[in-house]
Structures are given as structure tokens and as C-alpha cells.
Amino acid sequence: MSIDFDRLIARDGTASVKHDGRGSYFGTTAVTPLWVADMDFAAPPAVLDALTARAAHPVFGYSLYPDGVFDALTGWLASRHRWTVARESVLMCPGVVPTLYAAVQAFAAEGEGVIVQPPVYPPFFSAIRDTGRRVIENPLLERDGRWTIDLDHLERCAADGAKLLLLCSPHNPVGRVWSHEELDGMLGVARRHGLVVLADEIHHDLIYPGYTHIALATLAQPGDRIVTTVAPSKTFNIPGLGLSALIADDAERRAIENVFGRLHVSASNPFSVAAFEAAYRDGGPWLDALMTYLAGTRDAVMQFAAQRLPGIRAVQPEGTYLIWLDCRALGLNDRALRDFFVGGAQVGMNPGITFGTGGSGFMRLNLGSPRAVILDALGRIEQALSRR
């Protein structure tokens, strides 16, 4: 499929968090926004066609989930991830972050422990703290610029009264695609301590050549308590539509469904349903083209950083469209580091410190923009470095 990912699409004035929200977040609009994890690319043609067709009908009432939604999702998981999922195992949800909050409430009582593996996506922390549960940190280990799971420490965390492990797979922000050995070792800990594992696999389709995402549930043994949450939002750049899916056995699925039920939260609207089905049914060729483009951008960033950004080391991602920049050699504290990029280079990125333990001294760069935009931002970082 021929898609022009180099096309510049103006997003100012569209109520975009990434673009229209940069003034309040960075204190200035004079930054290239490379922060919030959505992309500046048009959604797949199949999704646009489905939304246009639905908008042509003048009534937007309450929506059901037609058979096509489940068929598209389970067909995608089977063809792309070699994972056979029964329809009755699927629960439609109002998004991955609401599912994190619901899972914490479903599987841990107030005051009980939930394990996270920082540096990690900030809602992993807020889902625990906002609901009165206890954060148990199992920090990732950094070895020669590559991040791994500390299984020995995870064992101790699990023994500390933990009820639930929140797994980010592939990992945001460090870009790891976890290996079979790492996932199997983690499941072994969960079995020994009776942990529920919620696997946030929202980035599971965004995998670079040479790596393979393994759905955690495909490694399950009888008795394992695994909840997987997926969505088309990152894959097909439709996060504003909000719909996600949860896949789990009866007991775990019903526990989360009960939490949503107590809040009377509905996941459906006519447009999210139409986009969800179209994306998973017909979005494959677009995704393949996207990953080819993102791989080219990733490689360009890695080369640029290595050759022209002294003091900044880019951590090559195995998955996601995010790059973790190690800026510790610049010798700046986190406030000064943020000010350097915003004020000195006019580039808006997510500060690593917001991802928790291990994030200090890092920045997260979103690759999901036309390559010329990314290279221009890197050029301004290079110039800012030369002025230090």
C-alpha cells in the first residue's frame, strides 16, 4: 500500500492534546510537539471510509457491538499474533487506562499491593494511588543500554503481599519487546504467588524487524490468571475514539466487568464501533506500510544521535513508536533538562522523570510524525547543544 507518511497535516485548532495542549504543558506553543503518544499521520483509509459511512446516517443512538467487531478482533489476533481467542473471552472496554483502574480495583483491596516495573507509563502509578492501593516497584534493570526484568527482585515483590502485576508489553517508554524467557520467568513468579497479571499489550502491533511480540496469554498454563488489554488506538492512530478490548477467563473478566458496571460506564459509541471493526478487518496493509516508515525514522534518529548529539544516547526501540533518550551525560537535573529542550531547542518531549524510578535524566521522543519534522527537531537539539 502506498501511503504518504511525509504529508504534513495541520492539527492546530482540532482540540488535539498533543498540539493544542502544548501551551499549558510546556508553558509555550513555540515547541515541536513530540510528546503525547499519538501520531501525526492520517488514519487508515478503511477507517476513514467507515467513519464517513457512519456519519452519513443522521441518527447517532446507543450502540451495540455487532458480530463483525468480534470477528475482526479475533481474526486479527489469530493472523497477526497466532493467538486463538474465543468470543466469550472478550469484554469491550472504554479504553486501556480505564481498564487499568478497573483491574486494580477488581483484584486488590484498598491498601493491598500492586506491582509496577518502572520506568513505565504514568497511569500505571495513578491507577494504584488514586484508588488507595499500594505501589510495589520492581524497577527494570539497565545493562549496557538495554533494559531487562529483574526476576529475583520480582519474586521478593510478589512475596510482599502483592495481588496484581501490571505488565507493559511491549514496554513504554524503554521500547523492549519481552522475550519468551523473560515472560515465562515472570509467569513463574506469578504462579508461585497467586498473582493476577494484567498485560497491557496496546503497542503489540508496533514491532520492528528482528523482533516478535509474544502475547502473554499464549504462554499460559491452567490456573494462570492473565488479563490482556488491547486496542486499535496506537496501531491505527485512533486513540481519541477510546474503545478497547479485554481478554480473560470468566472469573477475571467478570471481576472487571463488575467494576465497570458499578460505575455504569459504557464503552460504545457509533464511531468507535465502526472504526474498531474497520481497522482490525482491513487495516493490515496500512500498518505494514507504517512500520516500514517508522523503522526508517527510527534508524535515522539512531544515526543522528550517535553522530551529532554529544551527551545524548538514543536507546534503540524494539517496538512502539517511542524512543528513550539517555541524556544523563549532559549533567543536568530534570528541571534543567526539560528547560534545555523546551527553551533551548524548542522541542517538547515527555520528561523521563514522569515515568518513575529509573527515568531521571531521560526524555521520551515520539517518532510518529513526518520524518522531516523529526529531523528538524533533532537539528535544533544539535544547535542547542553547540551553544552550551
Short mmCIF file of N, CA and C in Angstrom, two decimals, residues 57-192:
data_model
loop_
_atom_site.label_atom_id
_atom_site.label_comp_id
_atom_site.label_asym_id
_atom_site.label_seq_id
_atom_site.Cartn_x
_atom_site.Cartn_y
_atom_site.Cartn_z
N HIS A 57 -25.25 8.47 8.14
CA HIS A 57 -26.54 8.16 8.75
C HIS A 57 -26.83 9.22 9.82
N PRO A 58 -28.00 9.84 9.80
CA PRO A 58 -28.23 11.02 10.64
C PRO A 58 -28.60 10.74 12.09
N VAL A 59 -28.65 9.48 12.50
CA VAL A 59 -29.04 9.15 13.87
C VAL A 59 -27.85 8.50 14.58
N PHE A 60 -27.50 9.02 15.75
CA PHE A 60 -26.35 8.53 16.50
C PHE A 60 -26.80 8.08 17.89
N GLY A 61 -27.51 6.98 17.91
CA GLY A 61 -28.06 6.46 19.16
C GLY A 61 -27.10 5.54 19.88
N TYR A 62 -27.60 4.94 20.96
CA TYR A 62 -26.80 3.97 21.70
C TYR A 62 -26.44 2.81 20.79
N SER A 63 -25.23 2.27 20.98
CA SER A 63 -24.71 1.27 20.04
C SER A 63 -24.46 -0.07 20.71
N LEU A 64 -24.71 -1.12 19.96
CA LEU A 64 -24.34 -2.47 20.33
C LEU A 64 -23.00 -2.81 19.69
N TYR A 65 -22.49 -3.99 20.01
CA TYR A 65 -21.28 -4.49 19.35
C TYR A 65 -21.70 -5.58 18.38
N PRO A 66 -21.69 -5.29 17.09
CA PRO A 66 -22.10 -6.31 16.13
C PRO A 66 -21.10 -7.45 16.03
N ASP A 67 -21.53 -8.54 15.44
CA ASP A 67 -20.65 -9.70 15.29
C ASP A 67 -19.35 -9.32 14.60
N GLY A 68 -19.43 -8.39 13.66
CA GLY A 68 -18.24 -8.01 12.91
C GLY A 68 -17.12 -7.47 13.77
N VAL A 69 -17.45 -6.82 14.89
CA VAL A 69 -16.43 -6.29 15.80
C VAL A 69 -15.61 -7.44 16.39
N PHE A 70 -16.30 -8.45 16.88
CA PHE A 70 -15.61 -9.58 17.49
C PHE A 70 -14.86 -10.41 16.45
N ASP A 71 -15.47 -10.57 15.28
CA ASP A 71 -14.82 -11.34 14.22
C ASP A 71 -13.54 -10.64 13.75
N ALA A 72 -13.59 -9.31 13.64
CA ALA A 72 -12.42 -8.57 13.20
C ALA A 72 -11.29 -8.68 14.22
N LEU A 73 -11.63 -8.52 15.50
CA LEU A 73 -10.61 -8.60 16.55
C LEU A 73 -10.00 -9.99 16.63
N THR A 74 -10.82 -11.02 16.73
CA THR A 74 -10.28 -12.36 16.89
C THR A 74 -9.53 -12.81 15.63
N GLY A 75 -9.99 -12.36 14.47
CA GLY A 75 -9.27 -12.67 13.24
C GLY A 75 -7.90 -12.01 13.21
N TRP A 76 -7.83 -10.78 13.70
CA TRP A 76 -6.55 -10.06 13.76
C TRP A 76 -5.58 -10.76 14.71
N LEU A 77 -6.05 -11.12 15.89
CA LEU A 77 -5.18 -11.77 16.86
C LEU A 77 -4.69 -13.12 16.35
N ALA A 78 -5.53 -13.82 15.63
CA ALA A 78 -5.12 -15.11 15.08
C ALA A 78 -4.08 -14.95 13.99
N SER A 79 -4.30 -14.01 13.09
CA SER A 79 -3.42 -13.88 11.93
C SER A 79 -2.12 -13.14 12.26
N ARG A 80 -2.20 -12.17 13.15
CA ARG A 80 -1.03 -11.35 13.46
C ARG A 80 -0.24 -11.84 14.67
N HIS A 81 -0.92 -12.52 15.59
CA HIS A 81 -0.26 -12.90 16.84
C HIS A 81 -0.37 -14.39 17.17
N ARG A 82 -0.90 -15.16 16.26
CA ARG A 82 -1.03 -16.61 16.46
C ARG A 82 -1.70 -16.93 17.79
N TRP A 83 -2.75 -16.19 18.05
CA TRP A 83 -3.47 -16.31 19.32
C TRP A 83 -4.95 -16.54 19.02
N THR A 84 -5.43 -17.71 19.35
CA THR A 84 -6.84 -18.04 19.12
C THR A 84 -7.64 -17.62 20.35
N VAL A 85 -8.57 -16.71 20.14
CA VAL A 85 -9.36 -16.14 21.23
C VAL A 85 -10.83 -16.42 20.98
N ALA A 86 -11.50 -16.97 21.96
CA ALA A 86 -12.94 -17.21 21.85
C ALA A 86 -13.70 -15.92 22.09
N ARG A 87 -14.78 -15.74 21.37
CA ARG A 87 -15.56 -14.51 21.51
C ARG A 87 -16.00 -14.28 22.96
N GLU A 88 -16.38 -15.34 23.66
CA GLU A 88 -16.88 -15.18 25.02
C GLU A 88 -15.79 -14.74 26.00
N SER A 89 -14.53 -14.75 25.56
CA SER A 89 -13.44 -14.28 26.42
C SER A 89 -13.21 -12.78 26.31
N VAL A 90 -13.93 -12.12 25.40
CA VAL A 90 -13.69 -10.71 25.09
C VAL A 90 -14.71 -9.83 25.81
N LEU A 91 -14.21 -8.79 26.43
CA LEU A 91 -15.05 -7.76 27.03
C LEU A 91 -14.65 -6.43 26.41
N MET A 92 -15.60 -5.72 25.82
CA MET A 92 -15.32 -4.41 25.27
C MET A 92 -15.26 -3.40 26.41
N CYS A 93 -14.26 -2.51 26.35
CA CYS A 93 -13.98 -1.58 27.45
C CYS A 93 -13.79 -0.16 26.91
N PRO A 94 -13.92 0.85 27.79
CA PRO A 94 -13.83 2.24 27.33
C PRO A 94 -12.41 2.77 27.16
N GLY A 95 -11.42 1.90 27.12
CA GLY A 95 -10.05 2.32 26.93
C GLY A 95 -9.12 1.53 27.81
N VAL A 96 -7.83 1.54 27.48
CA VAL A 96 -6.86 0.77 28.24
C VAL A 96 -6.64 1.37 29.63
N VAL A 97 -6.53 2.70 29.73
CA VAL A 97 -6.31 3.30 31.04
C VAL A 97 -7.49 3.06 31.98
N PRO A 98 -8.76 3.25 31.55
CA PRO A 98 -9.85 2.86 32.44
C PRO A 98 -9.79 1.39 32.85
N THR A 99 -9.30 0.54 31.96
CA THR A 99 -9.17 -0.89 32.30
C THR A 99 -8.12 -1.11 33.38
N LEU A 100 -7.01 -0.34 33.33
CA LEU A 100 -6.01 -0.42 34.39
C LEU A 100 -6.64 -0.09 35.74
N TYR A 101 -7.39 1.00 35.78
CA TYR A 101 -8.05 1.41 37.02
C TYR A 101 -9.03 0.34 37.49
N ALA A 102 -9.81 -0.21 36.57
CA ALA A 102 -10.80 -1.23 36.94
C ALA A 102 -10.11 -2.49 37.46
N ALA A 103 -9.02 -2.89 36.83
CA ALA A 103 -8.32 -4.10 37.24
C ALA A 103 -7.74 -3.95 38.64
N VAL A 104 -7.16 -2.79 38.93
CA VAL A 104 -6.62 -2.56 40.27
C VAL A 104 -7.71 -2.70 41.32
N GLN A 105 -8.89 -2.15 41.03
CA GLN A 105 -9.99 -2.24 41.98
C GLN A 105 -10.57 -3.65 42.06
N ALA A 106 -10.51 -4.38 40.96
CA ALA A 106 -11.08 -5.73 40.93
C ALA A 106 -10.23 -6.74 41.68
N PHE A 107 -8.91 -6.58 41.66
CA PHE A 107 -8.03 -7.65 42.15
C PHE A 107 -7.23 -7.29 43.40
N ALA A 108 -7.29 -6.04 43.83
CA ALA A 108 -6.59 -5.64 45.06
C ALA A 108 -7.52 -4.77 45.89
N ALA A 109 -7.61 -5.08 47.17
CA ALA A 109 -8.40 -4.25 48.07
C ALA A 109 -7.59 -3.01 48.46
N GLU A 110 -8.26 -2.03 49.02
CA GLU A 110 -7.55 -0.83 49.47
C GLU A 110 -6.42 -1.22 50.42
N GLY A 111 -5.27 -0.64 50.17
CA GLY A 111 -4.10 -0.92 50.99
C GLY A 111 -3.27 -2.09 50.52
N GLU A 112 -3.81 -2.91 49.64
CA GLU A 112 -3.05 -4.06 49.14
C GLU A 112 -2.12 -3.64 48.00
N GLY A 113 -1.12 -4.51 47.74
CA GLY A 113 -0.04 -4.16 46.84
C GLY A 113 -0.27 -4.52 45.39
N VAL A 114 0.19 -3.64 44.51
CA VAL A 114 0.17 -3.86 43.06
C VAL A 114 1.56 -3.55 42.54
N ILE A 115 2.11 -4.47 41.75
CA ILE A 115 3.49 -4.34 41.26
C ILE A 115 3.51 -3.61 39.92
N VAL A 116 4.43 -2.66 39.82
CA VAL A 116 4.72 -1.99 38.54
C VAL A 116 6.21 -2.10 38.28
N GLN A 117 6.61 -1.91 37.01
CA GLN A 117 8.00 -2.08 36.61
C GLN A 117 8.51 -0.79 35.96
N PRO A 118 8.91 0.17 36.78
CA PRO A 118 9.35 1.46 36.25
C PRO A 118 10.76 1.38 35.67
N PRO A 119 11.08 2.36 34.79
CA PRO A 119 10.26 3.48 34.36
C PRO A 119 9.12 3.00 33.46
N VAL A 120 7.90 3.48 33.70
CA VAL A 120 6.76 2.96 32.98
C VAL A 120 5.70 4.05 32.82
N TYR A 121 4.81 3.83 31.89
CA TYR A 121 3.70 4.73 31.56
C TYR A 121 3.02 5.23 32.83
N PRO A 122 2.94 6.56 33.04
CA PRO A 122 2.48 7.11 34.31
C PRO A 122 1.13 6.60 34.83
N PRO A 123 0.12 6.31 34.00
CA PRO A 123 -1.14 5.80 34.56
C PRO A 123 -1.00 4.48 35.32
N PHE A 124 0.08 3.75 35.12
CA PHE A 124 0.29 2.55 35.93
C PHE A 124 0.38 2.93 37.41
N PHE A 125 1.01 4.05 37.69
CA PHE A 125 1.10 4.51 39.08
C PHE A 125 -0.22 5.10 39.56
N SER A 126 -0.81 5.98 38.74
CA SER A 126 -2.02 6.67 39.20
C SER A 126 -3.18 5.71 39.40
N ALA A 127 -3.25 4.64 38.60
CA ALA A 127 -4.33 3.66 38.77
C ALA A 127 -4.27 3.02 40.14
N ILE A 128 -3.10 2.94 40.71
CA ILE A 128 -2.91 2.34 42.05
C ILE A 128 -3.13 3.39 43.13
N ARG A 129 -2.44 4.50 43.00
CA ARG A 129 -2.50 5.52 44.06
C ARG A 129 -3.88 6.17 44.15
N ASP A 130 -4.51 6.44 43.02
CA ASP A 130 -5.80 7.12 43.03
C ASP A 130 -6.90 6.26 43.66
N THR A 131 -6.68 4.96 43.69
CA THR A 131 -7.71 4.06 44.22
C THR A 131 -7.33 3.52 45.60
N GLY A 132 -6.29 4.08 46.22
CA GLY A 132 -5.94 3.72 47.58
C GLY A 132 -5.21 2.40 47.72
N ARG A 133 -4.63 1.91 46.63
CA ARG A 133 -3.82 0.70 46.72
C ARG A 133 -2.35 1.08 46.92
N ARG A 134 -1.51 0.09 47.15
CA ARG A 134 -0.10 0.33 47.48
C ARG A 134 0.79 -0.03 46.29
N VAL A 135 1.61 0.91 45.87
CA VAL A 135 2.56 0.68 44.78
C VAL A 135 3.74 -0.14 45.28
N ILE A 136 4.03 -1.24 44.60
CA ILE A 136 5.24 -2.02 44.85
C ILE A 136 6.08 -1.95 43.58
N GLU A 137 7.26 -1.38 43.67
CA GLU A 137 8.08 -1.18 42.48
C GLU A 137 9.06 -2.32 42.28
N ASN A 138 9.06 -2.83 41.06
CA ASN A 138 10.05 -3.81 40.59
C ASN A 138 10.81 -3.15 39.43
N PRO A 139 11.77 -2.25 39.75
CA PRO A 139 12.42 -1.47 38.69
C PRO A 139 13.09 -2.35 37.66
N LEU A 140 13.01 -1.94 36.42
CA LEU A 140 13.75 -2.61 35.36
C LEU A 140 15.24 -2.41 35.57
N LEU A 141 16.02 -3.38 35.12
CA LEU A 141 17.47 -3.28 35.19
C LEU A 141 18.01 -2.76 33.86
N GLU A 142 18.95 -1.83 33.94
CA GLU A 142 19.60 -1.32 32.74
C GLU A 142 20.99 -1.93 32.65
N ARG A 143 21.23 -2.63 31.55
CA ARG A 143 22.52 -3.27 31.34
C ARG A 143 23.01 -2.92 29.95
N ASP A 144 24.08 -2.12 29.90
CA ASP A 144 24.68 -1.72 28.62
C ASP A 144 23.63 -1.09 27.69
N GLY A 145 22.78 -0.24 28.27
CA GLY A 145 21.80 0.47 27.47
C GLY A 145 20.58 -0.33 27.11
N ARG A 146 20.43 -1.53 27.66
CA ARG A 146 19.26 -2.35 27.39
C ARG A 146 18.58 -2.67 28.71
N TRP A 147 17.27 -2.62 28.72
CA TRP A 147 16.51 -2.78 29.94
C TRP A 147 15.93 -4.19 30.02
N THR A 148 16.01 -4.78 31.20
CA THR A 148 15.52 -6.14 31.40
C THR A 148 14.70 -6.20 32.69
N ILE A 149 13.97 -7.31 32.86
CA ILE A 149 13.18 -7.53 34.06
C ILE A 149 14.04 -8.17 35.13
N ASP A 150 13.99 -7.63 36.33
CA ASP A 150 14.72 -8.18 37.47
C ASP A 150 13.83 -9.24 38.12
N LEU A 151 13.98 -10.48 37.70
CA LEU A 151 13.10 -11.55 38.17
C LEU A 151 13.33 -11.89 39.64
N ASP A 152 14.58 -11.81 40.10
CA ASP A 152 14.84 -12.10 41.51
C ASP A 152 14.13 -11.07 42.40
N HIS A 153 14.21 -9.82 42.01
CA HIS A 153 13.54 -8.78 42.79
C HIS A 153 12.02 -8.91 42.65
N LEU A 154 11.54 -9.30 41.48
CA LEU A 154 10.10 -9.50 41.29
C LEU A 154 9.58 -10.56 42.26
N GLU A 155 10.37 -11.60 42.49
CA GLU A 155 9.98 -12.65 43.45
C GLU A 155 9.78 -12.05 44.84
N ARG A 156 10.69 -11.16 45.24
CA ARG A 156 10.56 -10.53 46.55
C ARG A 156 9.36 -9.59 46.60
N CYS A 157 9.11 -8.91 45.50
CA CYS A 157 7.95 -8.03 45.44
C CYS A 157 6.65 -8.83 45.58
N ALA A 158 6.59 -9.94 44.88
CA ALA A 158 5.39 -10.78 44.93
C ALA A 158 5.15 -11.30 46.34
N ALA A 159 6.21 -11.56 47.07
CA ALA A 159 6.09 -12.07 48.44
C ALA A 159 5.70 -10.98 49.43
N ASP A 160 5.70 -9.73 48.97
CA ASP A 160 5.40 -8.60 49.85
C ASP A 160 3.91 -8.26 49.83
N GLY A 161 3.08 -9.28 49.75
CA GLY A 161 1.64 -9.06 49.82
C GLY A 161 1.01 -8.55 48.54
N ALA A 162 1.69 -8.70 47.41
CA ALA A 162 1.15 -8.22 46.14
C ALA A 162 0.00 -9.10 45.67
N LYS A 163 -0.97 -8.49 45.02
CA LYS A 163 -2.12 -9.20 44.46
C LYS A 163 -2.14 -9.17 42.94
N LEU A 164 -1.50 -8.16 42.35
CA LEU A 164 -1.62 -7.90 40.92
C LEU A 164 -0.30 -7.37 40.40
N LEU A 165 0.06 -7.78 39.19
CA LEU A 165 1.21 -7.24 38.47
C LEU A 165 0.71 -6.56 37.21
N LEU A 166 1.10 -5.31 37.02
CA LEU A 166 0.78 -4.59 35.80
C LEU A 166 1.99 -4.67 34.88
N LEU A 167 1.83 -5.38 33.76
CA LEU A 167 2.91 -5.58 32.80
C LEU A 167 2.68 -4.72 31.57
N CYS A 168 3.68 -3.99 31.15
CA CYS A 168 3.62 -3.19 29.91
C CYS A 168 4.40 -3.94 28.84
N SER A 169 3.69 -4.44 27.82
CA SER A 169 4.31 -5.34 26.84
C SER A 169 3.72 -5.13 25.44
N PRO A 170 4.52 -4.57 24.52
CA PRO A 170 5.87 -4.03 24.63
C PRO A 170 5.91 -2.85 25.60
N HIS A 171 7.11 -2.54 26.05
CA HIS A 171 7.24 -1.60 27.16
C HIS A 171 7.35 -0.15 26.69
N ASN A 172 6.53 0.68 27.32
CA ASN A 172 6.56 2.12 27.15
C ASN A 172 7.07 2.71 28.46
N PRO A 173 8.25 3.37 28.49
CA PRO A 173 8.91 4.01 27.36
C PRO A 173 10.19 3.35 26.83
N VAL A 174 10.68 2.24 27.42
CA VAL A 174 12.03 1.80 27.06
C VAL A 174 12.06 1.02 25.74
N GLY A 175 10.88 0.67 25.18
CA GLY A 175 10.85 0.07 23.85
C GLY A 175 11.18 -1.40 23.78
N ARG A 176 11.24 -2.09 24.93
CA ARG A 176 11.55 -3.51 24.89
C ARG A 176 10.36 -4.34 24.40
N VAL A 177 10.68 -5.36 23.60
CA VAL A 177 9.75 -6.42 23.26
C VAL A 177 10.22 -7.62 24.06
N TRP A 178 9.48 -8.00 25.08
CA TRP A 178 9.95 -9.02 26.02
C TRP A 178 10.11 -10.38 25.35
N SER A 179 11.15 -11.08 25.73
CA SER A 179 11.46 -12.38 25.15
C SER A 179 10.60 -13.47 25.79
N HIS A 180 10.58 -14.63 25.16
CA HIS A 180 9.87 -15.79 25.71
C HIS A 180 10.41 -16.11 27.11
N GLU A 181 11.73 -16.06 27.27
CA GLU A 181 12.34 -16.41 28.56
C GLU A 181 11.92 -15.42 29.65
N GLU A 182 11.91 -14.13 29.32
CA GLU A 182 11.52 -13.12 30.31
C GLU A 182 10.06 -13.29 30.71
N LEU A 183 9.19 -13.48 29.74
CA LEU A 183 7.76 -13.63 30.04
C LEU A 183 7.50 -14.91 30.82
N ASP A 184 8.17 -15.98 30.43
CA ASP A 184 7.97 -17.25 31.13
C ASP A 184 8.47 -17.16 32.58
N GLY A 185 9.60 -16.49 32.78
CA GLY A 185 10.11 -16.31 34.13
C GLY A 185 9.16 -15.48 34.98
N MET A 186 8.58 -14.45 34.39
CA MET A 186 7.64 -13.62 35.12
C MET A 186 6.38 -14.40 35.48
N LEU A 187 5.90 -15.21 34.54
CA LEU A 187 4.73 -16.04 34.83
C LEU A 187 5.01 -17.05 35.93
N GLY A 188 6.23 -17.55 35.98
CA GLY A 188 6.59 -18.47 37.05
C GLY A 188 6.45 -17.82 38.41
N VAL A 189 6.89 -16.56 38.52
CA VAL A 189 6.73 -15.83 39.77
C VAL A 189 5.26 -15.65 40.09
N ALA A 190 4.47 -15.29 39.08
CA ALA A 190 3.03 -15.09 39.30
C ALA A 190 2.36 -16.36 39.79
N ARG A 191 2.75 -17.51 39.23
CA ARG A 191 2.15 -18.79 39.65
C ARG A 191 2.49 -19.10 41.10
N ARG A 192 3.73 -18.90 41.45
CA ARG A 192 4.16 -19.26 42.81
C ARG A 192 3.48 -18.41 43.88
#
